[in-house]
CSV table of C-alpha atoms and ligand atoms in Angstrom, one decimal:
chain,number,residue,atom,x,y,z
M,856,MET,CA,0.0,-0.1,-0.1
M,857,ASN,CA,1.2,3.8,-1.2
M,858,ILE,CA,1.2,6.8,1.0
M,859,HIS,CA,1.6,10.6,0.4
M,860,GLU,CA,5.2,12.0,0.6
M,861,TYR,CA,3.6,14.7,3.4
M,862,GLN,CA,2.6,11.3,5.3
M,863,ALA,CA,5.5,9.2,5.1
M,864,LYS,CA,7.3,12.6,6.3
M,865,GLU,CA,4.8,12.9,9.0
M,866,ILE,CA,6.4,9.2,10.3
M,867,LEU,CA,9.5,9.9,9.6
M,868,ASN,CA,9.6,12.7,12.1
M,869,ALA,CA,7.6,10.6,14.5
M,870,TYR,CA,10.7,8.6,14.1
M,871,ASP,CA,13.2,11.4,15.2
M,872,ILE,CA,14.7,11.8,11.1
M,873,PRO,CA,14.1,15.5,10.6
M,874,VAL,CA,11.9,16.7,7.9
M,875,PRO,CA,11.8,20.1,6.1
M,876,ARG,CA,8.9,22.6,8.1
M,877,GLY,CA,6.3,22.1,5.6
M,878,ARG,CA,1.9,22.4,5.3
M,879,VAL,CA,-0.5,20.3,3.2
M,880,ALA,CA,-2.7,22.2,0.9
M,881,LEU,CA,-5.9,21.5,-0.9
M,882,THR,CA,-6.9,24.4,-2.3
M,883,SER,CA,-4.3,27.0,-4.5
M,884,ASP,CA,-5.3,29.1,-1.8
M,885,GLN,CA,-4.6,27.3,1.2
M,886,VAL,CA,-0.5,27.3,-1.2
M,887,GLU,CA,-0.6,30.8,-0.7
M,888,ARG,CA,-1.0,30.4,3.2
M,889,ALA,CA,1.1,27.6,3.7
M,890,ALA,CA,4.3,29.5,1.4
M,891,LYS,CA,4.0,32.8,3.4
M,892,MET,CA,3.9,31.1,6.8
M,893,MET,CA,7.3,29.3,5.0
M,894,GLY,CA,8.5,33.1,4.5
M,895,GLY,CA,7.7,33.4,1.0
M,896,ARG,CA,10.5,31.5,-1.2
M,897,CYS,CA,9.3,27.6,-0.6
M,898,VAL,CA,8.9,24.4,-2.8
M,899,VAL,CA,5.6,23.2,-4.0
M,900,LYS,CA,5.3,19.8,-4.4
M,901,ALA,CA,2.5,17.7,-5.6
M,902,GLN,CA,1.3,14.6,-3.9
M,903,ILE,CA,0.7,11.8,-6.0
M,904,TYR,CA,1.4,7.9,-5.4
M,905,ALA,CA,4.4,8.2,-7.4
M,906,GLY,CA,8.2,9.7,-7.9
M,907,GLY,CA,9.8,11.1,-11.0
M,908,ARG,CA,8.1,14.2,-10.3
M,909,GLY,CA,10.7,16.6,-10.2
M,910,LYS,CA,11.5,16.7,-13.8
M,911,ALA,CA,7.9,16.6,-14.5
M,912,GLY,CA,7.6,20.1,-13.3
M,913,GLY,CA,5.3,18.7,-10.1
M,914,VAL,CA,8.4,20.1,-7.8
M,915,GLN,CA,9.1,23.8,-8.2
M,916,LEU,CA,11.0,26.3,-6.1
M,917,VAL,CA,8.9,30.0,-5.7
M,918,HIS,CA,9.7,32.9,-4.6
M,919,HIS,CA,6.3,34.7,-3.5
M,920,PRO,CA,3.0,33.3,-2.1
M,921,GLU,CA,1.1,34.6,-5.3
M,922,GLN,CA,4.2,32.5,-7.6
M,923,ALA,CA,2.8,29.6,-5.0
M,924,GLN,CA,-1.0,30.4,-5.4
M,925,GLU,CA,-0.8,30.5,-9.3
M,926,LEU,CA,1.6,26.9,-9.4
M,927,GLY,CA,-1.1,25.8,-7.5
M,928,LYS,CA,-3.9,26.4,-9.7
M,929,GLU,CA,-1.9,25.1,-12.4
M,930,LEU,CA,-1.2,21.9,-10.7
M,931,PHE,CA,-4.4,21.1,-9.0
M,932,GLY,CA,-6.7,19.1,-11.7
M,933,ARG,CA,-3.8,18.7,-14.1
M,934,ARG,CA,-2.8,15.1,-14.5
M,935,LEU,CA,0.8,15.0,-13.7
M,936,VAL,CA,2.7,12.8,-16.2
M,937,THR,CA,6.3,10.9,-14.6
M,938,PRO,CA,8.4,7.7,-16.2
M,939,GLN,CA,6.2,5.8,-12.9
M,940,THR,CA,2.6,7.0,-13.9
M,941,GLY,CA,2.1,5.6,-17.3
M,942,PRO,CA,0.7,7.4,-19.8
M,943,GLU,CA,-2.7,8.9,-18.4
M,944,GLY,CA,-0.6,10.3,-15.5
M,945,LEU,CA,-2.0,10.8,-11.5
M,946,LYS,CA,-4.2,13.8,-10.8
M,947,VAL,CA,-3.2,16.2,-8.8
M,948,ARG,CA,-5.6,16.6,-5.4
M,949,ARG,CA,-3.0,17.7,-2.7
M,950,ILE,CA,0.2,20.1,-3.1
M,951,LEU,CA,3.1,19.8,0.1
M,952,VAL,CA,4.6,23.8,0.3
M,953,GLU,CA,7.6,23.3,2.3
M,954,GLU,CA,10.8,25.7,3.4
M,955,ALA,CA,12.9,26.2,0.6
M,956,VAL,CA,16.1,24.3,1.9
M,957,GLU,CA,20.0,25.6,0.6
M,958,ILE,CA,21.5,22.0,-0.1
M,959,SER,CA,24.9,21.0,0.1
M,960,ARG,CA,25.2,17.3,-1.0
M,961,GLU,CA,22.0,14.7,-2.4
M,962,PHE,CA,22.3,11.4,-1.0
M,963,TYR,CA,20.3,8.4,-1.2
M,964,LEU,CA,19.0,6.0,0.7
M,965,SER,CA,16.7,3.2,1.3
M,966,ILE,CA,15.2,-0.3,3.3
M,967,THR,CA,13.4,-2.3,0.8
M,968,LEU,CA,12.2,-6.4,1.1
M,969,ASP,CA,15.1,-8.2,-0.4
M,970,ARG,CA,13.1,-11.4,-1.6
M,971,ASN,CA,15.8,-13.1,-2.8
M,972,SER,CA,17.5,-13.7,0.7
M,973,SER,CA,14.2,-12.8,2.6
M,974,ARG,CA,15.8,-10.3,4.9
M,975,TYR,CA,15.5,-6.1,4.7
M,976,CYS,CA,18.2,-4.6,2.4
M,977,LEU,CA,19.9,-1.1,3.2
M,978,ILE,CA,20.6,0.2,0.1
M,979,ALA,CA,22.4,3.7,-0.2
M,980,SER,CA,24.5,6.5,-2.2
M,981,ALA,CA,26.8,9.2,-2.6
M,982,GLU,CA,25.2,10.1,-5.8
M,983,GLY,CA,21.2,10.8,-4.5
M,984,GLY,CA,18.9,13.0,-6.3
M,985,VAL,CA,16.8,12.5,-9.1
M,986,GLU,CA,19.3,11.1,-11.3
M,987,ILE,CA,19.3,8.1,-9.4
M,988,GLU,CA,18.4,5.3,-11.5
M,989,GLU,CA,21.2,6.6,-14.2
M,990,VAL,CA,23.8,6.1,-11.3
M,991,ALA,CA,22.3,2.3,-11.0
M,992,ARG,CA,22.8,1.9,-14.9
M,993,ARG,CA,26.0,3.6,-14.9
M,994,SER,CA,27.9,2.9,-12.1
M,995,PRO,CA,26.3,0.2,-10.0
M,996,GLU,CA,30.1,0.2,-8.2
M,997,LYS,CA,28.1,3.7,-6.4
M,998,ILE,CA,25.7,2.0,-4.7
M,999,HIS,CA,26.3,0.0,-1.1
M,1000,LYS,CA,24.0,-2.5,-0.2
M,1001,LEU,CA,23.7,-4.2,3.1
M,1002,THR,CA,21.6,-7.0,3.9
M,1003,VAL,CA,19.9,-7.6,7.6
M,1004,ASP,CA,20.3,-10.3,9.8
M,1005,PRO,CA,17.1,-10.3,11.2
M,1006,PHE,CA,17.7,-12.3,14.7
M,1007,THR,CA,20.8,-9.5,15.3
M,1008,GLY,CA,18.0,-6.4,13.9
M,1009,LEU,CA,20.9,-3.9,12.2
M,1010,ARG,CA,23.8,-3.5,14.1
M,1011,PRO,CA,25.1,0.8,15.0
M,1012,PHE,CA,28.7,-0.5,13.1
M,1013,GLN,CA,26.5,-1.9,10.4
M,1014,ALA,CA,24.8,1.3,10.4
M,1015,ARG,CA,28.4,3.4,10.4
M,1016,LYS,CA,29.9,1.1,7.8
M,1017,ILE,CA,27.5,2.7,5.2
M,1018,ALA,CA,27.5,6.3,6.7
M,1019,LEU,CA,31.0,6.5,6.0
M,1020,ALA,CA,30.5,5.0,3.0
M,1021,LEU,CA,28.5,8.4,1.6
M,1022,GLY,CA,31.4,10.1,3.0
M,1023,LEU,CA,30.0,11.5,6.2
M,1024,ALA,CA,32.6,12.5,9.7
M,1025,GLY,CA,32.4,13.6,12.8
M,1026,GLY,CA,29.2,14.5,14.0
M,1027,ILE,CA,27.2,14.6,11.0
M,1028,CYS,CA,28.4,11.0,10.7
M,1029,GLU,CA,27.2,9.9,13.9
M,1030,ASP,CA,24.0,11.8,13.2
M,1031,CYS,CA,23.7,9.8,9.9
M,1032,VAL,CA,23.8,6.7,11.9
M,1033,GLN,CA,21.3,7.8,14.3
M,1034,LEU,CA,19.3,8.4,11.7
M,1035,ILE,CA,20.0,4.7,9.3
M,1036,LEU,CA,19.0,3.0,13.0
M,1037,ASN,CA,15.4,5.0,13.6
M,1038,LEU,CA,14.9,4.4,9.9
M,1039,TYR,CA,15.1,0.5,10.4
M,1040,LYS,CA,13.0,0.5,13.3
M,1041,LEU,CA,10.5,2.5,11.6
M,1042,CYS,CA,10.5,0.0,8.5
M,1043,GLN,CA,10.1,-2.8,11.3
M,1044,GLU,CA,7.5,-1.2,13.4
M,1045,LYS,CA,5.3,0.3,10.7
M,1046,ASP,CA,5.7,-3.2,8.4
M,1047,CYS,CA,7.2,-1.4,5.4
M,1048,SER,CA,8.1,-2.8,2.2
M,1049,LEU,CA,9.9,0.0,1.5
M,1050,VAL,CA,10.6,3.4,3.0
M,1051,GLU,CA,12.9,5.6,0.6
M,1052,ILE,CA,14.8,9.1,1.3
M,1053,ASN,CA,15.8,10.2,-2.0
M,1054,PRO,CA,17.3,13.1,-1.9
M,1055,LEU,CA,18.4,12.7,1.9
M,1056,VAL,CA,20.9,16.2,2.4
M,1057,VAL,CA,23.1,17.9,4.0
M,1058,THR,CA,22.6,21.1,4.1
M,1059,LYS,CA,24.6,24.8,3.3
M,1060,ALA,CA,24.0,25.1,7.3
M,1061,GLY,CA,25.4,21.1,8.0
M,1062,TRP,CA,22.4,19.5,8.7
M,1063,LEU,CA,21.0,16.0,7.0
M,1064,LEU,CA,17.7,16.6,6.3
M,1065,ALA,CA,14.8,14.4,4.4
M,1066,MET,CA,13.9,16.1,1.6
M,1067,ASP,CA,11.7,13.8,-0.1
M,1068,ALA,CA,10.1,10.2,1.5
M,1069,LYS,CA,8.3,7.6,0.2
M,1070,ILE,CA,7.2,4.6,1.9
M,1071,ASN,CA,5.1,1.2,1.2
M,1072,PHE,CA,3.3,-0.5,3.3
M,1073,ASP,CA,3.1,-4.4,3.0
M,1074,ASP,CA,-0.2,-5.3,2.2
M,1075,ASN,CA,0.0,-8.9,4.2
M,1076,ALA,CA,0.4,-6.4,7.4
M,1077,LEU,CA,-2.4,-4.1,6.6
M,1078,PHE,CA,-4.3,-6.1,9.7
M,1079,ARG,CA,-2.1,-5.6,12.4
M,1080,HIS,CA,-2.2,-1.3,11.7
M,1081,LEU,CA,-5.8,-0.7,11.1
M,1082,GLU,CA,-5.1,3.0,10.6
M,1083,TYR,CA,-3.8,2.4,7.4
M,1084,PRO,CA,-6.4,2.0,5.2
M,1085,ASP,CA,-7.6,5.9,6.6
M,1086,MET,CA,-4.5,7.2,4.8
M,1087,LEU,CA,-5.3,5.6,1.3
M,1088,ASP,CA,-6.3,8.9,-1.1
M,1089,TYR,CA,-8.6,7.0,-3.2
M,1090,SER,CA,-8.0,10.0,-5.9
M,1091,GLN,CA,-4.4,7.7,-6.2
M,1092,LEU,CA,-6.4,4.5,-7.5
M,1093,ASP,CA,-8.0,3.3,-10.5
M,1094,PRO,CA,-11.4,2.4,-9.7
M,1095,LEU,CA,-11.9,-0.8,-10.9
M,1096,GLU,CA,-9.1,-1.4,-8.6
M,1097,ILE,CA,-10.8,0.2,-5.6
M,1098,THR,CA,-14.2,-2.2,-6.6
M,1099,ALA,CA,-12.3,-4.9,-7.8
M,1100,SER,CA,-10.6,-4.8,-3.8
M,1101,LYS,CA,-14.2,-4.1,-2.3
M,1102,PHE,CA,-15.0,-7.9,-3.3
M,1103,ASP,CA,-11.6,-9.4,-2.5
M,1104,LEU,CA,-10.0,-9.9,-6.5
M,1105,SER,CA,-7.0,-8.7,-7.0
M,1106,TYR,CA,-8.0,-6.7,-10.7
M,1107,ILE,CA,-4.3,-5.2,-12.2
M,1108,LYS,CA,-4.4,-2.5,-15.3
M,1109,LEU,CA,-2.3,-3.3,-18.2
M,1110,GLN,CA,-2.3,-1.8,-21.7
M,1111,GLY,CA,-3.7,-4.2,-24.7
M,1112,SER,CA,-7.5,-5.2,-25.1
M,1113,ILE,CA,-7.8,-8.3,-23.7
M,1114,GLY,CA,-9.3,-8.4,-20.5
M,1115,CYS,CA,-7.9,-12.1,-18.7
M,1116,MET,CA,-10.4,-13.5,-16.3
M,1117,VAL,CA,-8.5,-16.2,-15.0
M,1118,ASN,CA,-7.8,-17.9,-11.0
M,1119,GLY,CA,-4.5,-17.7,-8.9
M,1120,ALA,CA,-1.3,-15.7,-9.3
M,1121,GLY,CA,0.6,-17.6,-11.4
M,1122,LEU,CA,-2.0,-19.3,-14.4
M,1123,ALA,CA,-2.5,-15.2,-14.5
M,1124,MET,CA,1.2,-15.3,-15.4
M,1125,ALA,CA,0.8,-18.7,-18.0
M,1126,THR,CA,-2.5,-17.0,-19.2
M,1127,LEU,CA,-0.5,-12.9,-20.0
M,1128,ASP,CA,2.2,-15.2,-21.7
M,1129,VAL,CA,0.4,-17.4,-24.0
M,1130,LEU,CA,-1.8,-15.0,-24.9
M,1131,LYS,CA,1.4,-12.3,-25.6
M,1132,GLU,CA,2.8,-15.3,-27.3
M,1133,PHE,CA,-0.8,-15.8,-29.3
M,1134,GLY,CA,0.2,-11.8,-30.6
M,1135,GLY,CA,-3.0,-11.1,-27.9
M,1136,GLU,CA,-2.5,-8.3,-25.9
M,1137,PRO,CA,-3.9,-8.4,-22.1
M,1138,ALA,CA,-6.0,-5.3,-20.8
M,1139,ASN,CA,-5.9,-6.6,-17.6
M,1140,PHE,CA,-5.8,-8.9,-15.3
M,1141,LEU,CA,-8.6,-10.7,-12.9
M,1142,ASP,CA,-7.6,-13.1,-10.1
M,1143,VAL,CA,-11.0,-14.8,-8.8
M,1144,GLY,CA,-8.9,-17.3,-6.5
M,1145,GLY,CA,-9.6,-20.4,-5.0
M,1146,GLY,CA,-13.4,-21.3,-3.9
M,1147,ALA,CA,-15.1,-18.3,-5.8
M,1148,THR,CA,-18.2,-18.3,-6.0
M,1149,ARG,CA,-21.1,-17.7,-8.8
M,1150,GLU,CA,-21.5,-14.0,-7.1
M,1151,LYS,CA,-17.9,-13.6,-7.3
M,1152,VAL,CA,-17.1,-14.7,-10.7
M,1153,ALA,CA,-20.4,-12.2,-12.0
M,1154,GLU,CA,-18.7,-9.1,-10.4
M,1155,ALA,CA,-15.2,-9.7,-11.9
M,1156,PHE,CA,-16.8,-10.3,-14.9
M,1157,LYS,CA,-18.4,-7.1,-14.8
M,1158,ILE,CA,-15.5,-5.2,-13.3
M,1159,ILE,CA,-13.6,-6.3,-16.4
M,1160,LEU,CA,-16.3,-5.1,-18.6
M,1161,GLN,CA,-15.6,-1.6,-17.1
M,1162,ASP,CA,-12.4,-1.6,-18.4
M,1163,PRO,CA,-13.0,1.0,-21.7
M,1164,ASP,CA,-9.9,-0.4,-23.2
M,1165,VAL,CA,-11.4,-4.6,-23.5
M,1166,ARG,CA,-12.9,-5.4,-27.0
M,1167,GLY,CA,-12.8,-9.2,-25.8
M,1168,VAL,CA,-12.8,-11.2,-23.1
M,1169,PHE,CA,-10.3,-14.6,-21.9
M,1170,VAL,CA,-11.3,-17.2,-19.5
M,1171,ASN,CA,-9.1,-19.1,-17.9
M,1172,ILE,CA,-9.7,-21.3,-15.2
M,1173,PHE,CA,-8.7,-24.4,-13.4
M,1174,GLY,CA,-11.9,-25.5,-11.8
M,1175,GLY,CA,-10.9,-28.3,-8.5
M,1176,ILE,CA,-11.4,-26.1,-5.9
M,1177,MET,CA,-14.2,-24.2,-8.6
M,1178,ARG,CA,-16.8,-26.0,-10.6
M,1179,CYS,CA,-16.9,-25.8,-13.8
M,1180,ASP,CA,-20.5,-25.3,-13.9
M,1181,VAL,CA,-20.6,-22.2,-11.3
M,1182,ILE,CA,-18.3,-20.7,-13.4
M,1183,ALA,CA,-20.3,-20.6,-16.1
M,1184,HIS,CA,-23.3,-19.6,-14.6
M,1185,GLY,CA,-21.5,-16.6,-13.5
M,1186,ILE,CA,-20.3,-15.4,-16.3
M,1187,ILE,CA,-23.8,-16.2,-18.1
M,1188,GLU,CA,-25.1,-14.0,-15.7
M,1189,ALA,CA,-22.4,-11.2,-15.9
M,1190,ALA,CA,-22.9,-10.8,-19.7
M,1191,SER,CA,-26.4,-10.9,-19.7
M,1192,GLU,CA,-26.9,-8.1,-16.9
M,1193,VAL,CA,-25.0,-5.6,-18.7
M,1194,ASN,CA,-26.0,-7.3,-22.6
M,1195,CYS,CA,-22.5,-7.7,-23.4
M,1196,THR,CA,-21.9,-8.8,-27.1
M,1197,LEU,CA,-18.0,-9.1,-26.5
M,1198,PRO,CA,-16.5,-12.2,-27.8
M,1199,ILE,CA,-15.6,-14.4,-24.8
M,1200,VAL,CA,-13.2,-17.1,-25.0
M,1201,VAL,CA,-13.8,-19.8,-21.7
M,1202,ARG,CA,-10.8,-22.5,-21.4
M,1203,MET,CA,-11.7,-24.4,-18.1
M,1204,ASP,CA,-10.8,-27.4,-17.2
M,1205,GLY,CA,-12.0,-29.9,-13.9
M,1206,SER,CA,-14.9,-30.5,-12.4
M,1207,GLN,CA,-18.3,-30.4,-14.3
M,1208,VAL,CA,-16.2,-28.9,-16.9
M,1209,GLU,CA,-18.9,-30.5,-19.5
M,1210,GLU,CA,-22.2,-29.0,-17.7
M,1211,GLY,CA,-20.0,-25.7,-18.2
M,1212,LYS,CA,-19.5,-26.0,-21.4
M,1213,GLN,CA,-23.1,-27.2,-22.2
M,1214,LEU,CA,-24.2,-24.7,-20.3
M,1215,LEU,CA,-21.9,-21.6,-22.1
M,1216,ALA,CA,-23.2,-23.4,-25.7
M,1217,GLY,CA,-26.4,-22.8,-25.1
M,1218,SER,CA,-26.1,-18.7,-24.0
M,1219,GLY,CA,-26.4,-16.8,-26.8
M,1220,LEU,CA,-23.4,-14.7,-25.8
M,1221,ASN,CA,-20.7,-14.8,-28.4
M,1222,VAL,CA,-18.3,-17.3,-26.8
M,1223,GLN,CA,-16.7,-20.2,-27.4
M,1224,THR,CA,-14.8,-22.8,-25.5
M,1225,ALA,CA,-11.6,-24.3,-25.2
M,1226,ASP,CA,-9.6,-27.2,-24.8
M,1227,SER,CA,-6.6,-25.9,-23.9
M,1228,LEU,CA,-4.4,-22.6,-23.5
M,1229,GLY,CA,-2.7,-22.4,-26.6
M,1230,ASP,CA,-6.4,-23.2,-28.3
M,1231,GLY,CA,-8.2,-20.2,-26.0
M,1232,ALA,CA,-5.2,-18.0,-26.7
M,1233,ALA,CA,-5.4,-18.9,-30.8
M,1234,ARG,CA,-8.9,-18.6,-30.5
M,1235,ILE,CA,-9.9,-15.1,-29.0
M,1236,VAL,CA,-6.9,-13.2,-31.3
M,1237,ALA,CA,-8.7,-14.8,-34.1
M,1238,MET,CA,-11.7,-13.6,-32.8
M,1239,LEU,CA,-10.4,-10.0,-32.8
M,1240,GLY,CA,-9.3,-10.2,-36.0
A,1767,GDP,P1,10.7,13.3,-6.4
A,1767,GDP,O1,11.0,14.1,-8.1
A,1767,GDP,O2,9.4,13.2,-7.3
A,1767,GDP,O3,11.6,12.6,-6.5
A,1767,GDP,O4,10.3,15.0,-6.1
A,1767,GDP,P2,11.5,15.5,-5.3
A,1767,GDP,O5,11.0,15.6,-3.6
A,1767,GDP,O6,13.1,14.3,-4.6
A,1767,GDP,O7,12.4,16.6,-5.5
A,1767,GDP,C1,12.7,16.5,-6.6
A,1767,GDP,C2,14.4,17.1,-7.0
A,1767,GDP,O8,14.0,18.9,-6.1
A,1767,GDP,C3,15.1,17.2,-5.1
A,1767,GDP,O9,16.0,16.0,-5.5
A,1767,GDP,C4,15.9,17.9,-5.0
A,1767,GDP,O10,17.1,18.0,-6.3
A,1767,GDP,C5,15.3,18.9,-5.9
A,1767,GDP,N1,14.2,19.8,-4.6
A,1767,GDP,C6,13.5,19.5,-3.6
A,1767,GDP,N2,13.6,21.2,-2.7
A,1767,GDP,C7,14.4,21.6,-2.4
A,1767,GDP,C8,14.5,22.9,-1.7
A,1767,GDP,O11,14.1,22.9,-0.8
A,1767,GDP,N3,15.8,23.2,-2.1
A,1767,GDP,C9,16.6,23.3,-3.3
A,1767,GDP,N4,18.0,23.6,-3.5
A,1767,GDP,N5,16.4,21.5,-4.1
A,1767,GDP,C10,15.0,21.1,-3.7
A,1768,MN,MN1,12.8,11.4,-5.0
C-alpha cells in the first residue's frame, strides 16, 4: 500500500528523522497561505503516488506566495505524467508546501525487502537525487548494499559503515548512523516493504534532512495497522481496482485489449505469457482466487467489462476447488446483465467441465470454449481479428 510523501514525512518525524517544515494544501489559496507561513520562498510539491515529479514539473521552487498560488492553480486538477505513472498520469489533489532548503550534498538511502534473501536490505549512494536510476545503471559500484540479519537486527557498526561509505565524518556521520537506525526501526515497526529517502541531504548549514520520502506498507500486514486504510487517497487509485478490492478480487490494469479472468497468480502469469505468444495484448487481469462463488465470478466479469479498453474477454480457469458450471453461471449472469456482445473465449478444466461448456453453448452469448490454454489464446486473438 502506497501513501503520500507528506504522510511518509509525518512518520519519519515521529521517528526523530528530520524533515523540512511544511504544510499540506487542498486549494491554491491554501498553497498561498502556506507559502506565506514558510516566508515566501518555498518548494511546491505535487502529491501523487509516484516519483519522478521533479523532472515533470511537479516539484518547483518559488519565491513569492502569489507565485506559489499560481503554480497551485496550474497543478491542481492536472494529471502529472512521470516515468512512474504510465501515460495517463495521476491527478494532483494535494500539494505539500515546504520551506526551501539550501542543499550542499544529496544522498540516496532506502530500506527494502530483498526477496532473494527474504531480508531487509539497506541501499545507499553518495550520488542521490533525481538521477539515481541512471547512477544504478551506469555505475552500480556507487550503490552500497547491506542485508540485515533479522535475529541481530541492524547493528550500529553496519549503519556506520554505510554512513562512512557516503563520505560523512565527525558529528554528521554519527547523526547519519542514528538516522539509519531510526529508519530501520520505523521500517520494522510499521511493516514497510519500502522506505526511501531520496534525496537525503546535507544542508549548507550542515544539517541532515530528509527532503523526499516514500513509504510502501506491506499489504500482508495491513491487519496489524487498522489506521492504514484511512491514510489511502482514493483519487490515486484506479476505480476498478477499488471495486475489485471490495469483492476481495485482485485486478491489475495493463495496456492491451483483451480482458483476462483467471484463478491464481501463477495461472495469471502463464495466461499473459501465452496470450502474448499468440499475438494478443492483455488489457488487464483479474484473479478470482480459489473457491470463488457464482456472485464473485459475476462481479469479476462485470469489472473486466467496465474497462473501456476491453474488446474481448479470455477466461482461463482451472476448476478443482472451483466447479466449472459455477463459473459458467457467473459469466452468463454478468454478461446478460450488461448486455455484453463482445467476443468471449472460455478455457476451463476440472470438475463439471462438460456441464459448464453446455451451459455456455446454450447461453446465446458470443462465446467459444477451448480445451487448452494455447487453443484458447489462439481463438480470442482470431475473434478480435
Ligand atoms: P521526485 O522527483 O518525485 O523524487 O521529488 P523530490 O522531492 O525528490 O524533488 C526533486 C528534487 O528537487 C530533489 O532531488 C532536490 O534536488 C530538489 N529539491 C526539492 N526540495 C528542494 C529545496 O528545498 N531546495 C532545493 N535547492 N532543491 C530542492
Ligand atoms: Mn525524490
